[in-house]
PDB file of C-alpha atoms and ligand atoms in Angstrom:
ATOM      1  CA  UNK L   1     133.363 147.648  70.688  1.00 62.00           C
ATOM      2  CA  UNK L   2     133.909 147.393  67.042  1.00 69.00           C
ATOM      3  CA  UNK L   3     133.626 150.380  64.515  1.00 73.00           C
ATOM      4  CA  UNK L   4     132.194 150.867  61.389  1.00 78.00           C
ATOM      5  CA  UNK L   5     132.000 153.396  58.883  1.00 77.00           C
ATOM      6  CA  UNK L   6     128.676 155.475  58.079  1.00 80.00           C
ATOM      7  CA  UNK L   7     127.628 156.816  55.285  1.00 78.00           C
ATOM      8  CA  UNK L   8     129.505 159.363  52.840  1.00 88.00           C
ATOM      9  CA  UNK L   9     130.074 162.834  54.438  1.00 96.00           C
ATOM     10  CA  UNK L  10     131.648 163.365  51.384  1.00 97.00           C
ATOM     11  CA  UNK L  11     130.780 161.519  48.039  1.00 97.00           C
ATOM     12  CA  UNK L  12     133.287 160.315  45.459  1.00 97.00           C
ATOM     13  CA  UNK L  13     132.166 162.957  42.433  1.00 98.00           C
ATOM     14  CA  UNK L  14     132.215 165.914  45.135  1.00 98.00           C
ATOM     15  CA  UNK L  15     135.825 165.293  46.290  1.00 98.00           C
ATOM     16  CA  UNK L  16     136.974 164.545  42.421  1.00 98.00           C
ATOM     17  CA  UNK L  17     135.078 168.022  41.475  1.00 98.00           C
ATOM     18  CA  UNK L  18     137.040 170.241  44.138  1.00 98.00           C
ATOM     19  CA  UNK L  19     140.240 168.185  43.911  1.00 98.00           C
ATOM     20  CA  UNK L  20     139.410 169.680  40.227  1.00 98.00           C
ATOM     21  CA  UNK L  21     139.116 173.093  41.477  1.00 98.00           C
ATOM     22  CA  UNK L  22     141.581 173.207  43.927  1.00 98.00           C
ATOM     23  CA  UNK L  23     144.254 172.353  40.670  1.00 98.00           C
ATOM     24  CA  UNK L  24     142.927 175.100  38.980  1.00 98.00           C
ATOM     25  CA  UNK L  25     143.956 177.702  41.167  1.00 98.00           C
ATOM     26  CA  UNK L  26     146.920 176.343  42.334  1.00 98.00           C
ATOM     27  CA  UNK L  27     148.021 176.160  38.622  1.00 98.00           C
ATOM     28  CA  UNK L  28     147.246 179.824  38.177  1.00 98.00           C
ATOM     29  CA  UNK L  29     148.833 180.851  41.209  1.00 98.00           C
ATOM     30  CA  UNK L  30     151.827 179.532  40.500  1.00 98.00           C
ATOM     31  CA  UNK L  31     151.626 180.126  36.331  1.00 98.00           C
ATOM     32  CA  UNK L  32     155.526 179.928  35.108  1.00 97.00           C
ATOM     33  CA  UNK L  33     156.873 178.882  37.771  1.00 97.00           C
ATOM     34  CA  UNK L  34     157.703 175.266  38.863  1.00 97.00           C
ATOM     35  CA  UNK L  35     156.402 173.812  42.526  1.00 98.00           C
ATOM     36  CA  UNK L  36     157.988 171.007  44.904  1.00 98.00           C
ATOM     37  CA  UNK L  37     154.800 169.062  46.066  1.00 98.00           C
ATOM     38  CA  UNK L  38     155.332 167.605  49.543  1.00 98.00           C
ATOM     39  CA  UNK L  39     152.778 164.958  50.390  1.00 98.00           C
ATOM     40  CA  UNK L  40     152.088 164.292  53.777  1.00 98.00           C
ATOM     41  CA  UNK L  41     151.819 160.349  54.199  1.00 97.00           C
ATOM     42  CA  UNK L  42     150.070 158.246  53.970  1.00 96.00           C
ATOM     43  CA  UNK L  43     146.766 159.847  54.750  1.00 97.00           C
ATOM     44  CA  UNK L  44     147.017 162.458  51.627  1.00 98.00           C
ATOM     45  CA  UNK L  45     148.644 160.293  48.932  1.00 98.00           C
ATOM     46  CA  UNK L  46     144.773 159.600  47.826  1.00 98.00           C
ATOM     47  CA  UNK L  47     144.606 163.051  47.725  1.00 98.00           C
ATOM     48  CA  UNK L  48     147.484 164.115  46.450  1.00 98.00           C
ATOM     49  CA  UNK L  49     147.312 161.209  43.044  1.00 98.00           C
ATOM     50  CA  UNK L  50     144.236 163.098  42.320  1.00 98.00           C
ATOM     51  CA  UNK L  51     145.189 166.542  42.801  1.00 98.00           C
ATOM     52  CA  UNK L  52     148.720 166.436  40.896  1.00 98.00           C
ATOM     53  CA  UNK L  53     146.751 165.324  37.806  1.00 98.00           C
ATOM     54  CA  UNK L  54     144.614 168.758  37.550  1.00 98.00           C
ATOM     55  CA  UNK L  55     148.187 171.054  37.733  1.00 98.00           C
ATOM     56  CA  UNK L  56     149.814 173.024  34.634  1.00 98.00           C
ATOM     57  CA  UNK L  57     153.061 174.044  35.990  1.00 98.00           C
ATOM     58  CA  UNK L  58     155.928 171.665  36.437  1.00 98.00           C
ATOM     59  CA  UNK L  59     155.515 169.559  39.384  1.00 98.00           C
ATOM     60  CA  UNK L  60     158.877 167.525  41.660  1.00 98.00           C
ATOM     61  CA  UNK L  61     157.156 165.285  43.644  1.00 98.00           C
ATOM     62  CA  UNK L  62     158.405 164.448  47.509  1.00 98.00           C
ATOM     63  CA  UNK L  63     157.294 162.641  50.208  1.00 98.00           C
ATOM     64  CA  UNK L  64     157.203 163.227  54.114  1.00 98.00           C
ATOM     65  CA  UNK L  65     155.968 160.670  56.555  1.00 97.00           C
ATOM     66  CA  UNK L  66     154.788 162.159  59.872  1.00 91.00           C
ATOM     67  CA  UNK L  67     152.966 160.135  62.914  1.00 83.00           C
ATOM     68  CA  UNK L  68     151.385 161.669  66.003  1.00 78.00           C
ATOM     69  CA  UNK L  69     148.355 159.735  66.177  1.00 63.00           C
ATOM     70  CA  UNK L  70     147.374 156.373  67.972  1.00 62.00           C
ATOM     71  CA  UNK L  71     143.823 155.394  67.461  1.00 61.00           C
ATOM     72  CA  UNK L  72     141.577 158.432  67.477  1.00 62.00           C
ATOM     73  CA  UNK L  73     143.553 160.555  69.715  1.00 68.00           C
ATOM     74  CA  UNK L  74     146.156 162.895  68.568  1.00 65.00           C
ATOM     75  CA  UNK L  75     149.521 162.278  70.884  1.00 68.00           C
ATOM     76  CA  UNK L  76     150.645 166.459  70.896  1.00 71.00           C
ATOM     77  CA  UNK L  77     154.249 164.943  69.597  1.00 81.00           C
ATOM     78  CA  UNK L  78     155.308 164.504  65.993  1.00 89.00           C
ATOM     79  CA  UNK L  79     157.743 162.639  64.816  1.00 85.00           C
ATOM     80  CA  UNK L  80     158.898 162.108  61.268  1.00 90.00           C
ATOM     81  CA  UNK L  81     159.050 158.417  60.021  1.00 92.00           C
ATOM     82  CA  UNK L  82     160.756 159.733  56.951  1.00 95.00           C
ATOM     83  CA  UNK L  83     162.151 162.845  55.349  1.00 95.00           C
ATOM     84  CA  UNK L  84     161.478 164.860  51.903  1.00 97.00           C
ATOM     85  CA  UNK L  85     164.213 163.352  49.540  1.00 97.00           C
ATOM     86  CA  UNK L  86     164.943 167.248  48.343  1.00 97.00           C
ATOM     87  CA  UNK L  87     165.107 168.558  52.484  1.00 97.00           C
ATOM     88  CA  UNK L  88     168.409 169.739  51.676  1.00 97.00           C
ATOM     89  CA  UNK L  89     167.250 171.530  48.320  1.00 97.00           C
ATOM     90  CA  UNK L  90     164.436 173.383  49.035  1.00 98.00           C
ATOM     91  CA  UNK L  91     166.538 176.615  49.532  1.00 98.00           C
ATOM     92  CA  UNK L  92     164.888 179.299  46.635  1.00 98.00           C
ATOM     93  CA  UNK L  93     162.162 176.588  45.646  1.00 98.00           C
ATOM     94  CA  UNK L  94     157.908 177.189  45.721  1.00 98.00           C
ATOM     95  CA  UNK L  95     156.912 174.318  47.996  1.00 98.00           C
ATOM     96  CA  UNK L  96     153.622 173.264  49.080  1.00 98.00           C
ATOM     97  CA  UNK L  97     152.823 170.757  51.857  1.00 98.00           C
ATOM     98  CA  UNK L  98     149.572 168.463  50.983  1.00 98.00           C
ATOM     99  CA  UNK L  99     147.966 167.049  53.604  1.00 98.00           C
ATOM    100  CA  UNK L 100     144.622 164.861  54.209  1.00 98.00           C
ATOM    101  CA  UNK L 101     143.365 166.780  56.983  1.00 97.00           C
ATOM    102  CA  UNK L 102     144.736 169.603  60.043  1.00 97.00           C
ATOM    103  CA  UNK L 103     142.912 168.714  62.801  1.00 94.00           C
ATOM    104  CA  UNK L 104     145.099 170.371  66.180  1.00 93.00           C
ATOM    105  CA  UNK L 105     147.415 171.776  63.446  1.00 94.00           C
ATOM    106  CA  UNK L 106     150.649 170.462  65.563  1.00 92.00           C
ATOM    107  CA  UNK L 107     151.397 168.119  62.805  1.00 94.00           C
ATOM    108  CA  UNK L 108     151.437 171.267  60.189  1.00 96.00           C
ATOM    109  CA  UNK L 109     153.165 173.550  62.525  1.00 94.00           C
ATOM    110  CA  UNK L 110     155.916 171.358  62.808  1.00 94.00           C
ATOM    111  CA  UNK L 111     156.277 170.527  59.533  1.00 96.00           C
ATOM    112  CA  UNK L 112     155.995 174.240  58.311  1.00 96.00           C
ATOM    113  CA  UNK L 113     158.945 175.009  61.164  1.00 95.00           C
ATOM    114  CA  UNK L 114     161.205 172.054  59.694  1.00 95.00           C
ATOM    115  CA  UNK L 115     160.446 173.014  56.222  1.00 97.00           C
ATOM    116  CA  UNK L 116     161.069 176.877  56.351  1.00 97.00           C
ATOM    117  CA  UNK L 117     164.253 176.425  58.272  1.00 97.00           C
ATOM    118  CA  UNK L 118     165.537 175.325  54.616  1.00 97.00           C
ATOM    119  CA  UNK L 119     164.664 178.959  53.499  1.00 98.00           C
ATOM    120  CA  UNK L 120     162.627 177.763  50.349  1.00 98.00           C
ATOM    121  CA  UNK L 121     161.511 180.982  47.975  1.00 98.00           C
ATOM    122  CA  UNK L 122     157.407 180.080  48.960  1.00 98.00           C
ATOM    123  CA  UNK L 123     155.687 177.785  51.427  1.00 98.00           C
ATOM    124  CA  UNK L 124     152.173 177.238  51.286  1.00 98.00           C
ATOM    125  CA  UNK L 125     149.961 174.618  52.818  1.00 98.00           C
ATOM    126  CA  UNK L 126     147.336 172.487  50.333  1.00 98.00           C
ATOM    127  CA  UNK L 127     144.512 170.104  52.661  1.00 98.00           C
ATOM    128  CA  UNK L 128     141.825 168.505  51.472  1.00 98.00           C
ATOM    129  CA  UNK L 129     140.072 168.844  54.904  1.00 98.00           C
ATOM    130  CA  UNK L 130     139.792 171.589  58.134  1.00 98.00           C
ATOM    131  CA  UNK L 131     138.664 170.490  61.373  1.00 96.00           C
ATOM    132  CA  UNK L 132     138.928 173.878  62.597  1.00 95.00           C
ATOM    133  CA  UNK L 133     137.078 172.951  65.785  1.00 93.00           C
ATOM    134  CA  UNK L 134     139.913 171.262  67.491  1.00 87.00           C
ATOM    135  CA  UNK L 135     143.111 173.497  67.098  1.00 91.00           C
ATOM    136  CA  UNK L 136     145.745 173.439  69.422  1.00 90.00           C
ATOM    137  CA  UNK L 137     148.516 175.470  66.469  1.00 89.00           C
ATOM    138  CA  UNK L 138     147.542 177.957  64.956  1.00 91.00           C
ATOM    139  CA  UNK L 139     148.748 177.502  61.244  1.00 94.00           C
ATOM    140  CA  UNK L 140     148.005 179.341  58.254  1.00 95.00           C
ATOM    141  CA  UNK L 141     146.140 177.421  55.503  1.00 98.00           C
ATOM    142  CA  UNK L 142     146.839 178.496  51.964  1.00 98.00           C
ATOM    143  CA  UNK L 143     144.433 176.012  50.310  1.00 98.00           C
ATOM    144  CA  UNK L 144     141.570 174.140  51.875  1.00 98.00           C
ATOM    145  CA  UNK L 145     139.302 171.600  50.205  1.00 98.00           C
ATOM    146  CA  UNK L 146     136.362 171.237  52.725  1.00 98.00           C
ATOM    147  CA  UNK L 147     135.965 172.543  56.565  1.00 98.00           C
ATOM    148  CA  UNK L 148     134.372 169.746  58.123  1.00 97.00           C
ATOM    149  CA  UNK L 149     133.024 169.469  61.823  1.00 95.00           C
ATOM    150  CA  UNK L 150     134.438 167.880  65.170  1.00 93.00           C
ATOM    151  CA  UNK L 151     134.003 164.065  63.375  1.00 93.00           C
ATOM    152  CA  UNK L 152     136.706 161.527  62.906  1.00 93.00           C
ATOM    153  CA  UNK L 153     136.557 160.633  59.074  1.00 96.00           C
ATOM    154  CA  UNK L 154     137.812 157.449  57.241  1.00 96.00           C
ATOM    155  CA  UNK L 155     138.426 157.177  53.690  1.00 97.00           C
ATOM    156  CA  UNK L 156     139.809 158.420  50.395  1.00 98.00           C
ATOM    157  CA  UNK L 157     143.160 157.909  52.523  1.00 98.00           C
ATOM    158  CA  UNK L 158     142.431 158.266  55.822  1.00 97.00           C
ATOM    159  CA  UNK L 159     142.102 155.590  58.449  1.00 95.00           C
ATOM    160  CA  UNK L 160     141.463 154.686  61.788  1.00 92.00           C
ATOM    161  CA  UNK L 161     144.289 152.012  63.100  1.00 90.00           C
ATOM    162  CA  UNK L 162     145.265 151.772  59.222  1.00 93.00           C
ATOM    163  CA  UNK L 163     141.270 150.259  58.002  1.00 94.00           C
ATOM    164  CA  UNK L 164     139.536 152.135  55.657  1.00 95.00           C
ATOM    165  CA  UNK L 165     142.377 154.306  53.759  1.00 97.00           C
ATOM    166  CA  UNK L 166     140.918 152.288  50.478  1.00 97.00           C
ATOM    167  CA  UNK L 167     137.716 153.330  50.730  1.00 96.00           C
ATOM    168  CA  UNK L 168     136.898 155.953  47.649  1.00 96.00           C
ATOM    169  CA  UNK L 169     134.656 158.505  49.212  1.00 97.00           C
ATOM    170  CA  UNK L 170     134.584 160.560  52.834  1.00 97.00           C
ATOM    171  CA  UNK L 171     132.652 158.608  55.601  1.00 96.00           C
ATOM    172  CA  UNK L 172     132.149 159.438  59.369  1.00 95.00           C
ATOM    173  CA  UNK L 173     133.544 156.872  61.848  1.00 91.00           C
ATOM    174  CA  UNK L 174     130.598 155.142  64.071  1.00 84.00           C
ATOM    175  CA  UNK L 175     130.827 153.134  66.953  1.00 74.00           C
ATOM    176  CA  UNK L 176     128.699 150.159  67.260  1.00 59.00           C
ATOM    177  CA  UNK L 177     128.047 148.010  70.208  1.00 52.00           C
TER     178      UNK L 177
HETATM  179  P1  IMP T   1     146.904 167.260  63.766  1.00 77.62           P
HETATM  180  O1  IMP T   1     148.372 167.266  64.081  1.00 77.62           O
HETATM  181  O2  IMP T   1     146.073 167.067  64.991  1.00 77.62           O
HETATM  182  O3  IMP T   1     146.459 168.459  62.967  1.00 77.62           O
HETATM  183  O4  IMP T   1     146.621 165.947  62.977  1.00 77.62           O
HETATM  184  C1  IMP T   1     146.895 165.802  61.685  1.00 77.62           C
HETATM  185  C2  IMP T   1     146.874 164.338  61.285  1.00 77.62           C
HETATM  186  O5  IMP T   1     146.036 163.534  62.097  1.00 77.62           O
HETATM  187  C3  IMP T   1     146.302 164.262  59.905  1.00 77.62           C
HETATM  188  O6  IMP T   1     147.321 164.369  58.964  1.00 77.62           O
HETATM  189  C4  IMP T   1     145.636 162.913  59.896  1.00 77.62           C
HETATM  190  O7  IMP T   1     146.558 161.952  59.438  1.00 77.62           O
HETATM  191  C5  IMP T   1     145.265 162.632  61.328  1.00 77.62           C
HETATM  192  N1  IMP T   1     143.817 162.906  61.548  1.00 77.62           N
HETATM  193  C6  IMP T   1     143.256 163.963  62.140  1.00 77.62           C
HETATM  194  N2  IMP T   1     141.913 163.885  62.160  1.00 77.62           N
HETATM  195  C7  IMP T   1     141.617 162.735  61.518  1.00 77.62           C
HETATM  196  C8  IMP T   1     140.369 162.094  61.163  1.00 77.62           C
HETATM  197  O8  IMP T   1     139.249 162.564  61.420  1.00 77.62           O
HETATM  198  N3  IMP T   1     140.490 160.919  60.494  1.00 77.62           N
HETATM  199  C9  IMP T   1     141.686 160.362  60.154  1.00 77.62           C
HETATM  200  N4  IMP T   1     142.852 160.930  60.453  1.00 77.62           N
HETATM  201  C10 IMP T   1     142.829 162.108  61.125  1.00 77.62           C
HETATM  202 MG1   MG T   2     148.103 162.985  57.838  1.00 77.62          MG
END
């Protein structure tokens, strides 16, 4: 069976406009202060290009890579291919985690649970997208682009087996005979 993508869920000026407003109140929120951004990769460094271009305060940026899925199908088990380059100097910092998309929410649980064991000053979760229809963790969101239904999306960083993460708007995955 091969797979192709559909048409936009989400179109390019949409995304760019809430990425927009997203910035905006992250930037007041944290007004004289400075913020660690932790992208998770690769799915949110679209995302996350975009989003650290609309914020005012002083931005480090940082890096986590985290796997648990094969294919369409989350495994349940995360595992980090790589860790923040400030892990060990987050103590008394504002962090927030951006993500592409909590889907089960075991990927953000964990990463919340590794990240507040460094006892940073603020945590707070950033995603452009909520699948709130398939969570296994419950996990607090602090900012959410769009809540989206039980689809599997491809684009504007996301993938399925690594195709598609180029493409510059929000499309549903299809299956074609
Ligand atoms: P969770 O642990 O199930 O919440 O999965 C989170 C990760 O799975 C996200 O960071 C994505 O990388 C990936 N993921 C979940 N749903 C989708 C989807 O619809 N398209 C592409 N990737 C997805
Ligand atoms: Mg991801």
């Amino acid at each position: 069976m091969e797979r192709k993508f559909g048409k936009a869920l989400i179109d390019s000026n949409t995304l760019q406009e809430r990425v927009r407003q997203l910035g905006r109140q992250i930037s007041e929120d944290y007004a004289g202060k400075g913020i660690i951004m932790i992208a998770v990769l690769k799915g949110a460094a679209l995302f996350y290009a975009d989003l650290i271009r609309q914020i005012k305060v002083p931005v480090t940026l940082d890096f986590v890579q985290a796997k648990s899925y094969a294919g369409r199908t989350s495994t349940g088990e995360v595992r980090l291919l790589s860790e923040p380059e400030y892990i060990d100097r987050l103590a008394g910092r504002h962090v927030i985690v951006v993500e592409d998309i909590v889907d089960t929410g075991v990927t953000m649980q964990y990463l919340r649970k590794t990240l507040l064991d460094k006892r940073p000053a603020s945590l707070k979760v950033c995603t452009l997208l909520d699948k709130p229809g398939h969570r296994r963790s419950k996990v607090k969101l602090d900012y959410v682009g769009f809540s989206i239904p039980n689809v599997f999306v491809v684009g504007y960083g996301m993938d399925h087996n690594e195709q598609f993460r180029n493409l510059p708007y929000l499309a549903v995955l299809e299956d074609v005979e």
